[in-house]
MMTF fields as JSON, N, C-alpha, C and O atoms, coordinates in Angstrom:
{
  "mmtfVersion": "1.0.0",
  "mmtfProducer": "UNKNOWN",
  "numBonds": 507,
  "numAtoms": 508,
  "numGroups": 127,
  "numChains": 1,
  "numModels": 1,
  "chainsPerModel": [1],
  "groupsPerChain": [127],
  "chainIdList": ["A"],
  "bondAtomList": [4, 2, 8, 6, 12, 10, 16, 14, 20, 18, 24, 22, 28, 26, 32, 30, 36, 34, 40, 38, 44, 42, 48, 46, 52, 50, 56, 54, 60, 58, 64, 62, 68, 66, 72, 70, 76, 74, 80, 78, 84, 82, 88, 86, 92, 90, 96, 94, 100, 98, 104, 102, 108, 106, 112, 110, 116, 114, 120, 118, 124, 122, 128, 126, 132, 130, 136, 134, 140, 138, 144, 142, 148, 146, 152, 150, 156, 154, 160, 158, 164, 162, 168, 166, 172, 170, 176, 174, 180, 178, 184, 182, 188, 186, 192, 190, 196, 194, 200, 198, 204, 202, 208, 206, 212, 210, 216, 214, 220, 218, 224, 222, 228, 226, 232, 230, 236, 234, 240, 238, 244, 242, 248, 246, 252, 250, 256, 254, 260, 258, 264, 262, 268, 266, 272, 270, 276, 274, 280, 278, 284, 282, 288, 286, 292, 290, 296, 294, 300, 298, 304, 302, 308, 306, 312, 310, 316, 314, 320, 318, 324, 322, 328, 326, 332, 330, 336, 334, 340, 338, 344, 342, 348, 346, 352, 350, 356, 354, 360, 358, 364, 362, 368, 366, 372, 370, 376, 374, 380, 378, 384, 382, 388, 386, 392, 390, 396, 394, 400, 398, 404, 402, 408, 406, 412, 410, 416, 414, 420, 418, 424, 422, 428, 426, 432, 430, 436, 434, 440, 438, 444, 442, 448, 446, 452, 450, 456, 454, 460, 458, 464, 462, 468, 466, 472, 470, 476, 474, 480, 478, 484, 482, 488, 486, 492, 490, 496, 494, 500, 498, 504, 502],
  "bondOrderList": [1, 1, 1, 1, 1, 1, 1, 1, 1, 1, 1, 1, 1, 1, 1, 1, 1, 1, 1, 1, 1, 1, 1, 1, 1, 1, 1, 1, 1, 1, 1, 1, 1, 1, 1, 1, 1, 1, 1, 1, 1, 1, 1, 1, 1, 1, 1, 1, 1, 1, 1, 1, 1, 1, 1, 1, 1, 1, 1, 1, 1, 1, 1, 1, 1, 1, 1, 1, 1, 1, 1, 1, 1, 1, 1, 1, 1, 1, 1, 1, 1, 1, 1, 1, 1, 1, 1, 1, 1, 1, 1, 1, 1, 1, 1, 1, 1, 1, 1, 1, 1, 1, 1, 1, 1, 1, 1, 1, 1, 1, 1, 1, 1, 1, 1, 1, 1, 1, 1, 1, 1, 1, 1, 1, 1, 1],
  "groupList": [{"groupName": "MET", "atomNameList": ["N", "CA", "C", "O"], "elementList": ["N", "C", "C", "O"], "formalChargeList": [0, 0, 0, 0], "bondAtomList": [1, 0, 2, 1, 3, 2], "bondOrderList": [1, 1, 2], "singleLetterCode": "M", "chemCompType": "L-PEPTIDE LINKING"}, {"groupName": "ALA", "atomNameList": ["N", "CA", "C", "O"], "elementList": ["N", "C", "C", "O"], "formalChargeList": [0, 0, 0, 0], "bondAtomList": [1, 0, 2, 1, 3, 2], "bondOrderList": [1, 1, 2], "singleLetterCode": "A", "chemCompType": "L-PEPTIDE LINKING"}, {"groupName": "ASP", "atomNameList": ["N", "CA", "C", "O"], "elementList": ["N", "C", "C", "O"], "formalChargeList": [0, 0, 0, 0], "bondAtomList": [1, 0, 2, 1, 3, 2], "bondOrderList": [1, 1, 2], "singleLetterCode": "D", "chemCompType": "L-PEPTIDE LINKING"}, {"groupName": "VAL", "atomNameList": ["N", "CA", "C", "O"], "elementList": ["N", "C", "C", "O"], "formalChargeList": [0, 0, 0, 0], "bondAtomList": [1, 0, 2, 1, 3, 2], "bondOrderList": [1, 1, 2], "singleLetterCode": "V", "chemCompType": "L-PEPTIDE LINKING"}, {"groupName": "SER", "atomNameList": ["N", "CA", "C", "O"], "elementList": ["N", "C", "C", "O"], "formalChargeList": [0, 0, 0, 0], "bondAtomList": [1, 0, 2, 1, 3, 2], "bondOrderList": [1, 1, 2], "singleLetterCode": "S", "chemCompType": "L-PEPTIDE LINKING"}, {"groupName": "ILE", "atomNameList": ["N", "CA", "C", "O"], "elementList": ["N", "C", "C", "O"], "formalChargeList": [0, 0, 0, 0], "bondAtomList": [1, 0, 2, 1, 3, 2], "bondOrderList": [1, 1, 2], "singleLetterCode": "I", "chemCompType": "L-PEPTIDE LINKING"}, {"groupName": "GLU", "atomNameList": ["N", "CA", "C", "O"], "elementList": ["N", "C", "C", "O"], "formalChargeList": [0, 0, 0, 0], "bondAtomList": [1, 0, 2, 1, 3, 2], "bondOrderList": [1, 1, 2], "singleLetterCode": "E", "chemCompType": "L-PEPTIDE LINKING"}, {"groupName": "THR", "atomNameList": ["N", "CA", "C", "O"], "elementList": ["N", "C", "C", "O"], "formalChargeList": [0, 0, 0, 0], "bondAtomList": [1, 0, 2, 1, 3, 2], "bondOrderList": [1, 1, 2], "singleLetterCode": "T", "chemCompType": "L-PEPTIDE LINKING"}, {"groupName": "ASN", "atomNameList": ["N", "CA", "C", "O"], "elementList": ["N", "C", "C", "O"], "formalChargeList": [0, 0, 0, 0], "bondAtomList": [1, 0, 2, 1, 3, 2], "bondOrderList": [1, 1, 2], "singleLetterCode": "N", "chemCompType": "L-PEPTIDE LINKING"}, {"groupName": "GLY", "atomNameList": ["N", "CA", "C", "O"], "elementList": ["N", "C", "C", "O"], "formalChargeList": [0, 0, 0, 0], "bondAtomList": [1, 0, 2, 1, 3, 2], "bondOrderList": [1, 1, 2], "singleLetterCode": "G", "chemCompType": "PEPTIDE LINKING"}, {"groupName": "GLN", "atomNameList": ["N", "CA", "C", "O"], "elementList": ["N", "C", "C", "O"], "formalChargeList": [0, 0, 0, 0], "bondAtomList": [1, 0, 2, 1, 3, 2], "bondOrderList": [1, 1, 2], "singleLetterCode": "Q", "chemCompType": "L-PEPTIDE LINKING"}, {"groupName": "PRO", "atomNameList": ["N", "CA", "C", "O"], "elementList": ["N", "C", "C", "O"], "formalChargeList": [0, 0, 0, 0], "bondAtomList": [1, 0, 2, 1, 3, 2], "bondOrderList": [1, 1, 2], "singleLetterCode": "P", "chemCompType": "L-PEPTIDE LINKING"}, {"groupName": "ARG", "atomNameList": ["N", "CA", "C", "O"], "elementList": ["N", "C", "C", "O"], "formalChargeList": [0, 0, 0, 0], "bondAtomList": [1, 0, 2, 1, 3, 2], "bondOrderList": [1, 1, 2], "singleLetterCode": "R", "chemCompType": "L-PEPTIDE LINKING"}, {"groupName": "LEU", "atomNameList": ["N", "CA", "C", "O"], "elementList": ["N", "C", "C", "O"], "formalChargeList": [0, 0, 0, 0], "bondAtomList": [1, 0, 2, 1, 3, 2], "bondOrderList": [1, 1, 2], "singleLetterCode": "L", "chemCompType": "L-PEPTIDE LINKING"}, {"groupName": "PHE", "atomNameList": ["N", "CA", "C", "O"], "elementList": ["N", "C", "C", "O"], "formalChargeList": [0, 0, 0, 0], "bondAtomList": [1, 0, 2, 1, 3, 2], "bondOrderList": [1, 1, 2], "singleLetterCode": "F", "chemCompType": "L-PEPTIDE LINKING"}, {"groupName": "CYS", "atomNameList": ["N", "CA", "C", "O"], "elementList": ["N", "C", "C", "O"], "formalChargeList": [0, 0, 0, 0], "bondAtomList": [1, 0, 2, 1, 3, 2], "bondOrderList": [1, 1, 2], "singleLetterCode": "C", "chemCompType": "L-PEPTIDE LINKING"}, {"groupName": "HIS", "atomNameList": ["N", "CA", "C", "O"], "elementList": ["N", "C", "C", "O"], "formalChargeList": [0, 0, 0, 0], "bondAtomList": [1, 0, 2, 1, 3, 2], "bondOrderList": [1, 1, 2], "singleLetterCode": "H", "chemCompType": "L-PEPTIDE LINKING"}, {"groupName": "TYR", "atomNameList": ["N", "CA", "C", "O"], "elementList": ["N", "C", "C", "O"], "formalChargeList": [0, 0, 0, 0], "bondAtomList": [1, 0, 2, 1, 3, 2], "bondOrderList": [1, 1, 2], "singleLetterCode": "Y", "chemCompType": "L-PEPTIDE LINKING"}],
  "groupTypeList": [0, 1, 2, 3, 4, 5, 6, 3, 7, 3, 8, 9, 10, 11, 12, 12, 1, 1, 3, 6, 11, 12, 13, 7, 13, 1, 2, 14, 13, 12, 6, 12, 15, 10, 13, 7, 9, 7, 16, 13, 9, 15, 6, 16, 9, 3, 15, 9, 1, 15, 7, 3, 5, 13, 3, 10, 10, 1, 14, 12, 6, 16, 16, 9, 13, 10, 15, 9, 14, 15, 7, 11, 9, 14, 3, 7, 4, 3, 7, 1, 14, 13, 12, 2, 8, 11, 4, 11, 7, 2, 6, 6, 5, 12, 1, 1, 13, 4, 9, 8, 13, 15, 12, 15, 7, 9, 17, 10, 9, 5, 13, 1, 1, 3, 12, 1, 1, 1, 2, 7, 7, 5, 8, 10, 6, 1, 12],
  "groupIdList": [1, 2, 3, 4, 5, 6, 7, 8, 9, 10, 11, 12, 13, 14, 15, 16, 17, 18, 19, 20, 21, 22, 23, 24, 25, 26, 27, 28, 29, 30, 31, 32, 33, 34, 35, 36, 37, 38, 39, 40, 41, 42, 43, 44, 45, 46, 47, 48, 49, 50, 51, 52, 53, 54, 55, 56, 57, 58, 59, 60, 61, 62, 63, 64, 65, 66, 67, 68, 69, 70, 71, 72, 73, 74, 75, 76, 77, 78, 79, 80, 81, 82, 83, 84, 85, 86, 87, 88, 89, 90, 91, 92, 93, 94, 95, 96, 97, 98, 99, 100, 101, 102, 103, 104, 105, 106, 107, 108, 109, 110, 111, 112, 113, 114, 115, 116, 117, 118, 119, 120, 121, 122, 123, 124, 125, 126, 127],
  "secStructList": [7, 7, 7, 7, 7, 3, 3, 3, 3, 3, 6, 6, 3, 3, 3, 3, 3, 7, 7, 7, 1, 1, 7, 7, 2, 2, 2, 2, 0, 0, 0, 0, 0, 7, 7, 6, 6, 1, 7, 7, 7, 1, 1, 1, 1, 6, 6, 1, 6, 6, 7, 7, 7, 7, 7, 7, 1, 6, 6, 6, 6, 6, 6, 7, 7, 1, 1, 7, 1, 1, 2, 2, 2, 2, 2, 2, 2, 2, 2, 2, 2, 2, 2, 2, 7, 1, 1, 7, 7, 2, 2, 2, 2, 2, 2, 2, 6, 6, 1, 1, 7, 7, 1, 1, 1, 7, 1, 2, 2, 2, 2, 2, 2, 2, 2, 2, 2, 2, 2, 2, 2, 6, 6, 4, 4, 4, 7],
  "xCoordList": [-2.027, -2.023, -1.788, -2.056, -1.393, -1.185, -2.412, -3.447, -2.089, -3.143, -3.002, -1.988, -4.275, -4.56, -4.945, -6.134, -4.299, -5.037, -6.388, -6.824, -6.639, -8.415, -8.975, -8.176, -9.742, -10.41, -11.639, -12.161, -12.18, -14.362, -14.653, -14.083, -15.714, -16.184, -17.401, -17.937, -17.749, -18.404, -19.439, -18.804, -20.983, -21.527, -21.245, -21.618, -20.417, -19.839, -18.327, -17.559, -17.93, -16.529, -15.642, -15.876, -14.27, -12.951, -12.495, -12.072, -12.641, -11.568, -10.253, -10.131, -9.55, -8.701, -8.238, -8.229, -7.604, -7.809, -6.636, -6.292, -6.12, -5.544, -6.28, -6.611, -6.35, -7.588, -7.002, -6.189, -7.163, -7.451, -7.893, -8.614, -7.591, -8.444, -9.821, -10.715, -9.72, -10.854, -12.239, -13.459, -11.318, -12.305, -14.083, -14.0, -15.44, -16.385, -16.49, -16.118, -17.373, -17.88, -18.438, -17.751, -19.848, -20.475, -19.31, -19.346, -18.372, -17.689, -16.526, -16.413, -15.74, -15.551, -16.558, -16.21, -17.388, -18.493, -18.38, -17.529, -18.674, -19.408, -18.221, -18.445, -17.135, -15.603, -15.049, -15.434, -14.283, -13.524, -14.485, -14.019, -15.235, -16.46, -16.886, -16.625, -17.446, -18.382, -19.719, -20.469, -20.118, -21.296, -22.316, -22.607, -22.707, -23.65, -24.641, -25.536, -24.791, -26.185, -26.483, -27.568, -24.79, -25.228, -24.916, -23.863, -26.278, -26.529, -26.192, -26.75, -25.299, -25.02, -25.91, -25.651, -26.869, -27.923, -26.915, -26.298, -26.96, -26.843, -25.327, -24.89, -24.657, -23.357, -22.605, -21.4, -23.226, -23.275, -23.106, -22.145, -24.533, -24.591, -25.676, -25.892, -26.735, -27.746, -29.104, -30.01, -28.932, -30.575, -30.566, -31.546, -29.445, -29.928, -29.738, -30.219, -29.374, -29.18, -28.684, -29.054, -27.405, -25.866, -25.41, -24.257, -26.576, -26.75, -26.249, -26.091, -25.979, -25.74, -25.867, -25.206, -26.588, -27.236, -28.304, -28.935, -28.488, -29.031, -30.951, -31.785, -30.911, -32.372, -33.632, -33.702, -34.407, -35.304, -36.491, -36.703, -37.285, -38.38, -38.976, -38.552, -40.079, -40.865, -41.431, -42.573, -39.928, -39.976, -40.394, -40.935, -40.414, -40.685, -42.164, -42.876, -42.143, -43.784, -45.076, -46.174, -44.799, -45.272, -45.267, -45.846, -44.882, -44.255, -43.492, -43.742, -42.582, -41.788, -40.991, -40.593, -40.557, -40.048, -40.531, -41.699, -39.567, -40.009, -38.68, -38.281, -37.972, -36.627, -35.958, -34.891, -35.773, -34.831, -33.59, -32.483, -33.877, -32.615, -32.819, -31.737, -33.789, -33.913, -33.447, -32.965, -33.646, -34.534, -33.479, -33.971, -31.743, -30.647, -31.279, -31.922, -31.198, -31.151, -32.098, -31.614, -33.518, -34.444, -34.172, -34.185, -33.892, -33.447, -32.672, -32.537, -31.74, -30.365, -31.249, -30.868, -32.327, -32.545, -33.605, -33.766, -34.173, -34.917, -34.491, -35.054, -33.623, -32.922, -32.863, -33.143, -32.179, -31.06, -33.323, -33.706, -33.993, -35.154, -35.908, -36.491, -35.806, -36.553, -35.768, -36.198, -33.957, -33.791, -34.115, -34.486, -34.048, -34.591, -35.924, -36.212, -36.547, -38.042, -38.701, -38.895, -39.134, -39.459, -40.797, -41.235, -41.547, -43.429, -43.57, -44.091, -43.308, -43.517, -44.99, -45.563, -45.754, -46.744, -46.509, -45.386, -47.491, -47.016, -46.655, -45.925, -47.264, -45.906, -44.675, -43.825, -44.57, -43.342, -42.136, -41.087, -42.673, -42.454, -42.256, -41.139, -42.815, -42.939, -41.901, -41.189, -41.569, -40.72, -39.216, -38.243, -39.113, -38.165, -37.52, -36.479, -38.359, -38.123, -38.138, -38.014, -38.172, -38.381, -36.906, -36.772, -35.764, -34.455, -34.752, -34.772, -34.865, -34.704, -35.566, -36.529, -35.569, -36.248, -36.376, -35.469, -37.848, -38.05, -38.67, -39.369, -38.575, -39.48, -40.204, -40.72, -39.999, -41.378, -42.688, -43.782, -42.407, -43.653, -44.568, -45.637, -44.683, -45.3, -46.095, -47.272, -44.345, -44.345, -45.392, -45.166, -46.928, -47.587, -46.9, -46.33, -46.501, -45.637, -44.454, -44.303, -43.62, -43.223, -42.995, -42.102, -44.292, -44.588, -45.391, -45.327, -45.858, -46.63, -45.919, -46.317, -44.315, -43.366, -42.795, -42.588, -42.163, -42.045, -42.556, -41.936, -44.363, -45.168, -45.304, -45.511, -45.141, -44.674, -43.688, -43.776, -42.206, -41.284, -41.196, -40.791, -41.72, -41.729, -43.179, -43.067, -44.044, -45.085, -44.318, -44.902, -43.509, -42.794, -41.686, -41.812, -40.795, -40.069, -40.403, -39.731, -41.847, -42.812, -43.298, -44.006, -42.936, -44.042, -42.584, -42.529, -41.673, -40.514, -39.914, -39.055, -40.189, -39.796, -40.342, -39.861, -42.054, -42.325, -42.719, -43.654, -41.719, -41.82, -41.119, -41.261],
  "yCoordList": [-31.227, -32.376, -31.344, -30.226, -32.126, -32.229, -31.615, -32.116, -31.153, -31.049, -32.439, -33.127, -32.667, -33.647, -33.613, -33.355, -33.797, -34.168, -34.866, -35.938, -33.78, -34.527, -34.36, -33.728, -34.658, -34.858, -35.085, -36.07, -34.329, -34.226, -33.391, -32.464, -33.923, -33.272, -33.041, -33.915, -31.431, -31.026, -30.343, -29.938, -30.15, -29.735, -30.046, -29.427, -31.259, -31.795, -31.185, -31.476, -30.453, -30.164, -30.468, -30.153, -31.252, -31.584, -30.445, -29.44, -30.724, -29.623, -30.836, -32.055, -29.658, -30.364, -29.29, -28.123, -30.114, -29.159, -29.729, -30.91, -28.707, -29.757, -28.877, -27.692, -29.52, -29.562, -30.095, -30.998, -29.833, -30.207, -31.271, -31.32, -32.631, -33.338, -33.647, -34.314, -32.953, -32.577, -31.728, -31.842, -30.825, -29.974, -31.14, -32.292, -30.447, -31.433, -30.246, -29.143, -31.577, -31.351, -30.092, -29.361, -29.565, -28.806, -27.467, -26.515, -27.519, -26.274, -26.228, -25.068, -27.174, -27.291, -26.797, -25.873, -27.21, -26.371, -25.061, -24.543, -24.248, -23.079, -22.103, -20.892, -22.519, -21.444, -22.165, -21.555, -23.256, -23.48, -23.625, -22.723, -23.994, -24.052, -22.678, -22.095, -22.006, -20.352, -20.553, -19.646, -21.848, -22.492, -22.825, -23.851, -21.656, -21.528, -21.912, -21.62, -22.451, -23.122, -24.431, -24.682, -25.4, -26.438, -25.654, -25.045, -25.734, -24.975, -25.936, -27.025, -25.438, -25.756, -25.809, -24.972, -26.7, -26.51, -26.552, -25.587, -27.552, -28.088, -28.303, -28.827, -27.931, -28.519, -29.66, -29.72, -30.509, -32.658, -33.115, -33.881, -32.796, -33.883, -34.254, -34.878, -34.021, -35.178, -34.58, -35.022, -33.262, -33.221, -32.828, -32.174, -33.179, -32.985, -31.875, -32.103, -30.995, -29.992, -29.783, -29.292, -30.387, -29.983, -30.984, -30.931, -31.94, -33.056, -32.895, -31.694, -33.56, -32.779, -33.563, -34.532, -33.06, -34.033, -33.16, -32.223, -33.532, -32.507, -32.588, -33.484, -31.322, -31.231, -31.605, -31.114, -32.365, -32.874, -31.88, -30.806, -32.333, -31.314, -31.392, -30.515, -32.226, -33.458, -32.542, -32.373, -31.962, -30.939, -29.653, -28.984, -28.834, -27.938, -27.472, -26.676, -28.953, -29.1, -29.239, -28.909, -29.788, -30.031, -29.228, -29.638, -28.365, -27.111, -27.818, -27.512, -28.752, -29.806, -28.716, -29.107, -27.037, -26.361, -25.384, -25.074, -24.597, -23.06, -22.182, -21.437, -22.455, -21.548, -22.472, -21.88, -23.53, -24.645, -24.62, -24.933, -24.182, -24.81, -26.685, -27.263, -27.403, -28.711, -29.513, -30.645, -28.878, -29.124, -30.125, -31.196, -30.123, -31.117, -32.057, -32.84, -32.099, -33.024, -34.369, -35.472, -34.021, -34.339, -35.107, -36.331, -34.159, -34.884, -35.553, -36.016, -36.107, -37.01, -38.155, -39.297, -38.033, -39.092, -39.989, -41.205, -38.937, -39.263, -40.111, -41.036, -39.58, -40.543, -41.894, -42.536, -42.221, -43.298, -44.085, -45.222, -43.266, -44.019, -44.86, -45.908, -44.163, -44.588, -45.457, -46.235, -45.546, -47.0, -48.048, -49.104, -47.942, -48.844, -49.837, -51.025, -48.551, -48.464, -47.812, -46.615, -48.243, -47.614, -47.879, -48.125, -47.867, -48.117, -47.943, -48.965, -46.994, -46.888, -46.695, -46.157, -47.106, -46.788, -45.061, -44.898, -43.99, -42.88, -43.24, -42.505, -44.391, -44.626, -45.014, -45.038, -45.364, -45.751, -44.67, -44.656, -43.694, -42.732, -41.392, -40.889, -41.172, -40.404, -41.162, -40.302, -42.281, -42.933, -42.913, -42.735, -43.151, -42.749, -41.035, -40.841, -40.228, -38.649, -38.866, -37.658, -39.26, -38.9, -38.644, -38.32, -38.786, -37.681, -36.469, -35.618, -36.182, -34.778, -33.871, -34.464, -32.283, -31.966, -30.413, -29.655, -30.199, -28.777, -27.908, -28.489, -26.349, -25.707, -24.613, -23.496, -25.288, -24.084, -24.953, -24.421, -26.308, -26.488, -27.252, -27.155, -27.883, -29.003, -30.039, -30.398, -30.547, -31.852, -32.525, -33.688, -31.81, -32.291, -32.298, -33.366, -30.917, -30.727, -31.73, -32.604, -31.96, -32.71, -34.116, -34.766, -34.383, -36.225, -36.206, -37.035, -35.334, -34.981, -35.048, -35.409, -34.51, -35.075, -35.839, -36.022, -36.769, -37.935, -39.012, -39.724, -39.086, -39.647, -39.498, -40.358, -38.378, -37.875, -38.163, -38.168, -38.559, -38.549, -40.622, -41.169, -41.133, -42.588, -42.719, -43.229, -42.111, -43.092, -42.198, -42.374, -41.617, -40.657, -41.807, -42.367, -42.293, -43.698, -45.288, -46.165, -45.238, -46.648, -46.309, -47.128, -45.263, -44.812, -45.128, -45.997, -44.187, -44.768, -46.151, -46.438, -46.978, -48.18, -49.061, -50.16, -48.456, -49.316, -49.105, -49.624, -48.023, -48.138, -48.717, -48.751],
  "zCoordList": [-50.609, -51.607, -53.435, -53.875, -53.736, -54.858, -56.705, -57.144, -56.904, -58.285, -59.063, -59.178, -59.563, -60.475, -61.586, -61.772, -62.412, -64.083, -64.809, -65.228, -64.678, -65.291, -67.002, -67.693, -67.444, -68.702, -68.778, -68.256, -69.347, -69.454, -70.363, -70.94, -70.387, -71.989, -70.925, -70.243, -70.955, -70.845, -72.057, -73.031, -72.143, -73.414, -74.716, -75.713, -74.653, -76.354, -76.278, -77.196, -75.347, -75.677, -74.726, -73.56, -75.15, -74.324, -73.712, -74.285, -71.914, -71.583, -70.494, -70.371, -69.948, -69.339, -68.798, -69.189, -67.254, -66.07, -65.091, -65.034, -64.373, -63.168, -61.835, -61.803, -61.189, -59.932, -58.663, -58.86, -57.654, -56.05, -56.344, -57.341, -55.501, -55.557, -55.166, -55.687, -54.082, -53.577, -54.3, -54.182, -55.104, -56.096, -56.456, -56.88, -56.153, -56.697, -58.12, -58.521, -58.49, -59.938, -60.246, -60.96, -59.754, -59.628, -59.414, -60.194, -58.358, -57.891, -59.36, -59.756, -60.137, -61.536, -62.692, -63.428, -62.793, -63.628, -63.017, -63.742, -62.203, -62.119, -61.817, -61.824, -61.587, -61.044, -62.51, -63.507, -62.75, -64.003, -65.186, -65.881, -65.72, -66.961, -66.947, -68.0, -66.096, -65.957, -66.175, -66.537, -65.951, -65.92, -64.812, -64.197, -64.803, -63.264, -63.418, -62.625, -64.145, -64.19, -63.067, -62.541, -62.817, -61.616, -60.465, -60.278, -59.423, -58.637, -57.091, -56.962, -56.046, -54.887, -53.493, -52.629, -53.282, -52.281, -50.725, -50.274, -50.287, -49.296, -49.078, -48.053, -49.95, -49.674, -49.469, -49.717, -49.054, -49.025, -49.593, -49.672, -50.881, -51.705, -51.882, -52.92, -50.967, -50.805, -51.2, -51.907, -50.417, -51.603, -53.159, -53.515, -54.307, -55.184, -55.909, -57.019, -55.877, -56.11, -57.156, -58.223, -56.593, -57.208, -58.699, -59.127, -59.433, -59.747, -61.19, -61.413, -62.121, -63.433, -64.987, -65.361, -65.505, -66.593, -67.635, -67.146, -69.179, -69.619, -68.977, -68.849, -68.77, -68.793, -69.87, -70.997, -69.426, -70.366, -70.919, -70.357, -72.113, -72.391, -71.363, -70.611, -70.704, -70.475, -69.149, -68.72, -68.638, -67.086, -67.776, -66.895, -69.163, -69.864, -69.643, -69.032, -70.948, -70.701, -70.026, -70.474, -68.848, -67.824, -66.867, -65.861, -66.823, -65.866, -64.567, -63.401, -64.946, -63.869, -63.111, -62.014, -63.534, -62.819, -62.49, -62.723, -61.776, -61.743, -61.681, -62.576, -60.242, -60.155, -60.595, -60.76, -60.925, -61.405, -60.613, -61.053, -59.281, -58.334, -58.436, -58.541, -58.418, -57.835, -59.699, -59.737, -60.742, -61.791, -62.062, -62.415, -61.996, -62.207, -61.757, -62.457, -60.737, -59.339, -59.885, -60.137, -60.003, -60.968, -61.875, -62.009, -62.562, -64.033, -63.988, -65.121, -63.108, -62.923, -62.269, -62.527, -61.492, -60.567, -61.742, -61.849, -62.471, -63.176, -64.653, -65.238, -64.859, -65.683, -66.087, -67.1, -64.401, -64.251, -63.685, -63.959, -63.129, -62.814, -63.69, -63.412, -64.968, -66.796, -67.275, -68.127, -66.678, -67.383, -66.589, -67.101, -65.661, -65.04, -64.993, -65.138, -64.692, -64.588, -65.8, -65.587, -67.085, -67.961, -68.104, -69.228, -67.104, -67.131, -65.704, -65.258, -64.667, -63.384, -63.264, -64.212, -62.103, -61.61, -60.633, -60.156, -60.421, -59.899, -58.138, -57.473, -57.626, -56.506, -56.605, -55.716, -57.856, -57.842, -57.885, -57.24, -58.938, -59.415, -57.993, -57.871, -57.525, -56.119, -55.206, -54.686, -54.846, -53.986, -54.563, -53.83, -56.222, -56.884, -56.208, -55.58, -56.541, -56.257, -54.923, -54.723, -53.957, -52.677, -52.13, -50.95, -52.986, -52.147, -52.948, -52.06, -53.461, -54.177, -53.504, -53.019, -53.241, -52.906, -53.5, -53.844, -53.499, -54.461, -53.51, -52.68, -53.396, -52.472, -53.838, -53.862, -54.485, -55.354, -56.026, -56.216, -56.337, -57.401, -56.68, -57.282, -55.807, -54.822, -55.692, -55.725, -56.756, -57.471, -58.173, -58.508, -58.572, -59.37, -60.102, -60.322, -61.032, -62.745, -62.125, -62.979, -61.093, -61.736, -62.051, -62.594, -61.437, -61.463, -63.233, -64.141, -63.168, -64.707, -65.823, -66.931, -65.356, -66.301, -66.45, -67.65, -65.584, -65.156, -65.915, -66.705, -65.432, -66.186, -67.955, -68.811, -68.03, -69.82, -70.358, -71.586, -69.71, -70.117, -70.617, -71.642, -69.464, -69.065, -70.905, -72.019, -70.351, -71.902, -73.395, -74.464, -73.394, -74.493, -74.564, -75.653, -73.923, -73.737, -74.129, -74.673, -73.561, -73.772, -75.404, -75.99, -75.96, -77.165, -78.416, -79.287, -78.101, -78.874, -78.723, -79.557, -77.888, -78.192, -78.696, -78.972, -78.985, -79.877, -81.016, -81.626, -81.442, -83.102, -83.723, -84.946]
}
């Protein structure tokens, strides 16, 4: 298969490359951009480890991360979830995060981080 030309913005910097059509974004970031913070977990895109977005402060403040392996997937899921449901219940948060796996935290810090992020979003919108 012939390479395709792509243009992406990574961390505010435009990047252009010719890549194989089957190259994943995670592999592009790790191999071509030398950004190894993106992790590969299941190699199939179902565990959430390879998901990318900006990491939110709430995860740091509420101990919602430990080894950091699952953090990008959780943050991406939470960002989309809170965009659609800015005032969730704890049960709704748990359901929204059920597609992401963490082997370190026990999920309590993650739940607290999501609750804090939701509360911050609500407070900012009220201003």
